[in-house]
Coordinates of C-alpha atoms in Angstrom, one line a residue:
Chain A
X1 CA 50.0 65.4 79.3
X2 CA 49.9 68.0 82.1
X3 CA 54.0 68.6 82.3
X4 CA 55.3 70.7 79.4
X5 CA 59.1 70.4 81.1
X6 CA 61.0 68.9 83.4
X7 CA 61.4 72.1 85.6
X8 CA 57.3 72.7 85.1
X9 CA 56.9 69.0 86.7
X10 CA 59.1 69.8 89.4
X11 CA 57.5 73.0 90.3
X12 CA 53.9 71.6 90.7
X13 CA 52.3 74.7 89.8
X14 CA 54.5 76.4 93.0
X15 CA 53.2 73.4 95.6
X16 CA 56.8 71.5 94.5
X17 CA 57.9 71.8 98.3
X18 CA 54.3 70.5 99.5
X19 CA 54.3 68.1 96.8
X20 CA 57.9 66.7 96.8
X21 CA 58.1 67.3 100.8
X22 CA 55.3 64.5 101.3
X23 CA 56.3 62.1 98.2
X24 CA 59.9 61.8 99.8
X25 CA 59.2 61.6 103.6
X26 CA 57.0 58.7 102.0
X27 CA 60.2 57.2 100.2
X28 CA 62.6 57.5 103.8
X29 CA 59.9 55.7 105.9
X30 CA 59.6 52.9 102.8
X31 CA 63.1 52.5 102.3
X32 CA 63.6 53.1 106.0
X33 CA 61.0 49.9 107.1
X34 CA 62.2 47.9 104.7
X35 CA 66.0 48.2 105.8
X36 CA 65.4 47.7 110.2
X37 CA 63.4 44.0 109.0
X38 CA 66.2 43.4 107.1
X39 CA 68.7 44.5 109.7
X40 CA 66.5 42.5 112.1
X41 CA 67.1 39.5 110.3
X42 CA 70.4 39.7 109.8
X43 CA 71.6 40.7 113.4
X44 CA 69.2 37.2 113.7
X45 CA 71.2 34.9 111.6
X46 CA 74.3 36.2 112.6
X47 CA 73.2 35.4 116.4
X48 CA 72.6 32.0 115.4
X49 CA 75.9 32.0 113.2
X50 CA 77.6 32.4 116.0
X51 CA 75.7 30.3 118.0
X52 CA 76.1 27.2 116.1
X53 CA 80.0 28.0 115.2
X54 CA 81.1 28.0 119.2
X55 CA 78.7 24.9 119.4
X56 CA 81.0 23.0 116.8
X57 CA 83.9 24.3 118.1
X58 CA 83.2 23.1 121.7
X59 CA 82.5 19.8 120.4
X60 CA 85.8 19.8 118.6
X61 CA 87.4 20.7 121.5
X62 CA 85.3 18.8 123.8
X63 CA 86.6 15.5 121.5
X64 CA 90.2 16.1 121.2
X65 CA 90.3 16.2 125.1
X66 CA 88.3 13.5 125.8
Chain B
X1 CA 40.5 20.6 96.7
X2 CA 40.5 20.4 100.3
X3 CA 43.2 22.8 102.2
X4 CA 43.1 22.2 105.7
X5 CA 43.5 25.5 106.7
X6 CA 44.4 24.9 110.2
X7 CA 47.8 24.0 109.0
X8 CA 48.7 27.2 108.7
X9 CA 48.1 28.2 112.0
X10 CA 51.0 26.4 112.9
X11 CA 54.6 29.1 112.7
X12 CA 56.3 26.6 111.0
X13 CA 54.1 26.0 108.2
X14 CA 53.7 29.4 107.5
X15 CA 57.1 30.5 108.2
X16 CA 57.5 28.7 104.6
X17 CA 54.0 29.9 103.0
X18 CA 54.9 33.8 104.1
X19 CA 58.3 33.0 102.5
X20 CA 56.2 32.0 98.7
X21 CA 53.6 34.2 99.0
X22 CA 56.2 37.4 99.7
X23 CA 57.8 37.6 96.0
X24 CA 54.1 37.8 94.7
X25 CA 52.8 40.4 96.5
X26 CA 56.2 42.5 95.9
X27 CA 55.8 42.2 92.5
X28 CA 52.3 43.2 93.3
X29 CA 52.8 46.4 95.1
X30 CA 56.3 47.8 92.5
X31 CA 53.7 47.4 89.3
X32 CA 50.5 49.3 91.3
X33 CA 53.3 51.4 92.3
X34 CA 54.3 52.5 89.2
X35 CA 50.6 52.6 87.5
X36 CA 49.3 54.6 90.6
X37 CA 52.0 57.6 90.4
X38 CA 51.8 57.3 86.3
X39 CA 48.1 58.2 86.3
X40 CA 48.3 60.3 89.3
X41 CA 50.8 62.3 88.1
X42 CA 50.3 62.5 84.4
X43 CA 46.8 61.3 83.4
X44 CA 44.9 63.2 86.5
X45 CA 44.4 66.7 85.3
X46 CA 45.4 69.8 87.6
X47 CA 42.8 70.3 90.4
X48 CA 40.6 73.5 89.1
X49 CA 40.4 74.7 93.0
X50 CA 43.6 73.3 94.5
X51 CA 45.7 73.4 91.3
X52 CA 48.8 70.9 91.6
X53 CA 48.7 70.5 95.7
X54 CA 46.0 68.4 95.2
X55 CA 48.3 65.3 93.8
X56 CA 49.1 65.1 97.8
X57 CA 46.4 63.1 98.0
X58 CA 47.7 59.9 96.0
X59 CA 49.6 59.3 99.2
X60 CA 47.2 60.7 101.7
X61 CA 44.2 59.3 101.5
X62 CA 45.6 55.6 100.7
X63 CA 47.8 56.3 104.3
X64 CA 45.4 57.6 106.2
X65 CA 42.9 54.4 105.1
X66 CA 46.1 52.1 105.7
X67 CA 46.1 53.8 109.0
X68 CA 42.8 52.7 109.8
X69 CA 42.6 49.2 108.7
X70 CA 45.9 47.7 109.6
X71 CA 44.5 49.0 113.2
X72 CA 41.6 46.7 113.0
X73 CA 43.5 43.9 111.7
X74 CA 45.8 43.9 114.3
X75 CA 43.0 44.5 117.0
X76 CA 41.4 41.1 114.9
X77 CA 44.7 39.2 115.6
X78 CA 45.6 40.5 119.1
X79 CA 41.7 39.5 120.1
X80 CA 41.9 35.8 118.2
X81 CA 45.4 35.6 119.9
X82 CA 44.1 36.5 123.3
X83 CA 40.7 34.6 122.8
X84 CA 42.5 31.1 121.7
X85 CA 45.7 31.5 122.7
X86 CA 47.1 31.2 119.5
X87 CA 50.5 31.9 119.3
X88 CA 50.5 33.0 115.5
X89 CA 47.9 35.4 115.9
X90 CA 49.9 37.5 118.7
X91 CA 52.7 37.5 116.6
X92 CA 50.5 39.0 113.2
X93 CA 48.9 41.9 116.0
X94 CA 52.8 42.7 116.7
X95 CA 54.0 42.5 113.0
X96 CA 51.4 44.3 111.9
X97 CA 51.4 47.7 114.3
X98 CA 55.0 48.8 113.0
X99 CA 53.8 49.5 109.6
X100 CA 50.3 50.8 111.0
X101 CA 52.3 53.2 112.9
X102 CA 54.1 54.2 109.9
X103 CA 50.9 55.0 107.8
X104 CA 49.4 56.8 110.4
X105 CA 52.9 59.1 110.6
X106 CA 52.7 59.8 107.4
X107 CA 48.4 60.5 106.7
X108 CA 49.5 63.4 109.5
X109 CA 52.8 64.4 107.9
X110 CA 51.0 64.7 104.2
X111 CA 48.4 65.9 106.0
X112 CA 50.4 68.6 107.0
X113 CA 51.8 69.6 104.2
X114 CA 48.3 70.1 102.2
X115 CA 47.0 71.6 105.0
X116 CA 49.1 74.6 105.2
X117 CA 48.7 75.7 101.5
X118 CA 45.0 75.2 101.3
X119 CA 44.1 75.8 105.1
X120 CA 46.9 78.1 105.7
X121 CA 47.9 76.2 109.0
X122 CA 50.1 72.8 109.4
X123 CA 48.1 71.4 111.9
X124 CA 44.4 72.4 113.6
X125 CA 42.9 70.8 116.9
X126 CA 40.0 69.4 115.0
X127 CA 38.0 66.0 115.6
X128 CA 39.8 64.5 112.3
X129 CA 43.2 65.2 112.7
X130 CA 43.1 65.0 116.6
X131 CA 41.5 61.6 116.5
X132 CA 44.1 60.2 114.0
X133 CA 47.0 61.6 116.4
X134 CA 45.4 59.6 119.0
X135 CA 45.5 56.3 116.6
X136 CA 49.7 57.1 116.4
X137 CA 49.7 57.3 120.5
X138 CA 48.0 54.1 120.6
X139 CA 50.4 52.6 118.3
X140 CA 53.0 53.9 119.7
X141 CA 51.5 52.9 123.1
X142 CA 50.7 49.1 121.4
X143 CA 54.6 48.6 120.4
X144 CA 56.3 50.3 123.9
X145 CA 54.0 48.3 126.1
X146 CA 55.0 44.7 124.0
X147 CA 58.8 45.7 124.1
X148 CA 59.0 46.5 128.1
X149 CA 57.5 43.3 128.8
X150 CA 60.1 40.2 128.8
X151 CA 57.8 37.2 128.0
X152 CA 56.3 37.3 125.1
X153 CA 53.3 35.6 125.8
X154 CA 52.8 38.1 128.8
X155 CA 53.6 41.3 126.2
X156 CA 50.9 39.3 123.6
X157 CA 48.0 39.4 126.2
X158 CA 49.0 42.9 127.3
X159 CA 49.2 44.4 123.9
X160 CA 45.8 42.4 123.0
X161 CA 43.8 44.9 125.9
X162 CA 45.4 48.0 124.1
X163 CA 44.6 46.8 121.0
X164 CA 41.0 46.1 121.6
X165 CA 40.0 49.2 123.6
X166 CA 42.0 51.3 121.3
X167 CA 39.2 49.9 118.3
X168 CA 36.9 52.5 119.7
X169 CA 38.6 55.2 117.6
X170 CA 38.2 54.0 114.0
X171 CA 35.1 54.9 113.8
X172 CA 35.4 58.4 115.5
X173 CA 38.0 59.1 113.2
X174 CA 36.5 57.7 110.5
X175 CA 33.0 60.0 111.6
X176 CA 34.4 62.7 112.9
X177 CA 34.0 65.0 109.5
X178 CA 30.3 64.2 110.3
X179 CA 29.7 64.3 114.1
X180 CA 31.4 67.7 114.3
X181 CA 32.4 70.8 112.6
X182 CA 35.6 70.1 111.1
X183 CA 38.4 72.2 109.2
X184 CA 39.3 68.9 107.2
X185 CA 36.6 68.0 104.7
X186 CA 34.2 65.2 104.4
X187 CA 34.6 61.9 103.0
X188 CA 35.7 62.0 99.1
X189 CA 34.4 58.1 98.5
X190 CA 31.1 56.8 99.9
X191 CA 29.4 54.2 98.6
X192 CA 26.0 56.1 98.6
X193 CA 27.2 59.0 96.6
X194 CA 29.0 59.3 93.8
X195 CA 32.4 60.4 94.4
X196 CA 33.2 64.3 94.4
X197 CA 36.4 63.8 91.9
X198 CA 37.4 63.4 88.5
X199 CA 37.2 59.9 87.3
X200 CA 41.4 59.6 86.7
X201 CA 41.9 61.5 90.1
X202 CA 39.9 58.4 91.3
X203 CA 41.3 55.5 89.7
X204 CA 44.9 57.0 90.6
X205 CA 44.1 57.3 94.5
X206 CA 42.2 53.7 94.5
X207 CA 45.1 52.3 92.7
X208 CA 47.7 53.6 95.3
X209 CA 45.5 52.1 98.2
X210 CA 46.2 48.6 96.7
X211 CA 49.9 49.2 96.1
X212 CA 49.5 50.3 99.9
X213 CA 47.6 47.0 100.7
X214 CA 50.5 45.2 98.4
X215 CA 53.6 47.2 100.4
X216 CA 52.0 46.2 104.0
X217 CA 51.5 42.9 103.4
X218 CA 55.3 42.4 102.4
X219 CA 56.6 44.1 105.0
X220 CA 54.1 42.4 107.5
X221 CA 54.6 39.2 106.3
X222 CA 58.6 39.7 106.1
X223 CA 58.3 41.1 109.9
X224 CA 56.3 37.9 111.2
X225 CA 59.2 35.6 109.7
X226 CA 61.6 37.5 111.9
X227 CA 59.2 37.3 115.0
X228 CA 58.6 33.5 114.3
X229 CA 62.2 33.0 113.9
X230 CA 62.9 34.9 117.0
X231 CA 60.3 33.5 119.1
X232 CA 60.3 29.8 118.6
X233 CA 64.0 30.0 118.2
X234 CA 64.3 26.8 120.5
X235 CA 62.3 24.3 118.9
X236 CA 63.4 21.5 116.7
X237 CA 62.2 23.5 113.3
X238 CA 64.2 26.3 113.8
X239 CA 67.4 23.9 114.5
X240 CA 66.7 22.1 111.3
X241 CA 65.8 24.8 109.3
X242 CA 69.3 26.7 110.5
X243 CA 70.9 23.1 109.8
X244 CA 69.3 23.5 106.1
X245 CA 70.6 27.1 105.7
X246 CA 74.0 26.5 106.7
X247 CA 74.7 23.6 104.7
X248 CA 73.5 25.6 101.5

């Protein structure tokens, strides 16, 4: 084991802010990617969502006039 | 068994096979995940030069090789794409160059950080790190050129020529420790020497490359669904598929 505490883990021998600083930037652009593709997709669906709902509702309307 | 591969050329039929195959290679890339930062942070022993800084690496060197290959992959798809006029290809090259671009951000941001404890300076105008700035510009360039051209087709065969002249800078990046004197050092893994680590510092950075390998193909593949779905949004598929959604 390398780590006798916590605080030692954290400090990474006095690199912590090296360390840590590159480790999280990693996490923000992983978490970050992941996120826009899902936020793509969604503003996608919700498109189409709409989309098909005024479709059916022209239709609707397009019956009860005709 | 005979697969006819061709099949899958087709975006519908692999709109649904990118949809199986992406659970696998999540739960893939969360266990390599977790084994990579487990040895790398408490089986590899402290560096006796570079004390704990050195653990940068576990990210590093996977991004920086992630940087390099999704490049050629894409270049790969963008040539097949403009070669064949595939449609599925194109959309793979522009999938892919998002999370390329991402790597290569962060092989100079980690980069960065190790370099000003060790080197005393963030960032030096050497052949390495210049090079790999120059692989972000043509990503960046890749992705800026596709989204200011309206059809896609157009943006595909555009993107392609960047893509393919832009290949000429893997291997000057991947070189450049040798052709020229260079503050960043030479290549840790070779396969005609042994490598110049510990055996666990090893095993910890190889097993973060394939969680990297794992992590980029889920995000590509999830990316090319979107582009698919985008893209052939006025075909039959796409209508029945939307039919299929909606009436779950």
């Amino acid at each position: 084991m390398n780590w006798e505490s916590w605080s030692e883990f954290f400090a990474m021998g006095g690199y912590g802010v090296y360390v840590w600083g590159s480790y999280f930037v990693t996490l923000i652009c992983i978490v970050g990617e992941v996120l826009l593709i899902s936020k793509r997709r969604r503003t996608l669906d919700k498109h189409y969502g709409l989309i098909h709902d005024s479709n059916t509702k022209e239709e609707i309307k397009n019956e009860t006039t005709s | 068994m005979a697969i006819n591969w061709f099949k899958y050329s087709s975006p519908a039929s692999f709109y649904s096979l990118a949809g199986k195959m992406i659970p696998i290679f999540v739960f893939l890339a969360v266990v390599l995940t977790i084994a990579g930062l487990y040895v790398g942070f408490f089986v590899a022993p402290t560096d006796f030069q570079q004390g704990e800084a050195y653990r940068i690496i576990f990210i590093h060197v996977p991004a920086a090789w992630m940087s390099m290959f999704l490049y050629v992959i894409m270049a790969v798809w963008a040539g097949i794409g403009l070669a064949f006029n595939t449609r599925l290809s194109s959309m793979m090259a522009t999938a892919i160059a998002p999370t390329g671009a991402m790597f290569t951000f962060l092989a100079l941001w980690t980069g960065a950080l190790w370099g000003k404890p060790m080197w005393g300076t963030w960032w030096v105008w050497d052949a390495r790190l210049t090079s790999e700035l120059i692989l972000l510009f043509l990503y960046i360039g890749f992705m800026s050129l596709q989204a200011a051209i309206d059809d896609p087709r157009r943006a595909d065969k555009a993107g392609a020529i960047i893509a393919l002249v832009g290949v000429v800078n893997i291997p000057i990046i991947y070189f450049s420790v040798q052709w020229w004197n260079t503050l960043h050092q030479g290549a840790s893994v070779s396969l005609n020497q042994a490598p110049a680590m510990a055996t666990t510092m090893l095993t910890g950075m190889m097993i973060m490359v394939f969680a990297s390998w794992m992590y980029s193909i889920v995000v590509i593949l999830k990316r090319v669904r979107v582009i698919i779905l985008e893209r052939e949004s006025h075909t039959a598929w796409v209508a029945e598929l939307r039919k299929k959604e909606a009436a779950r």
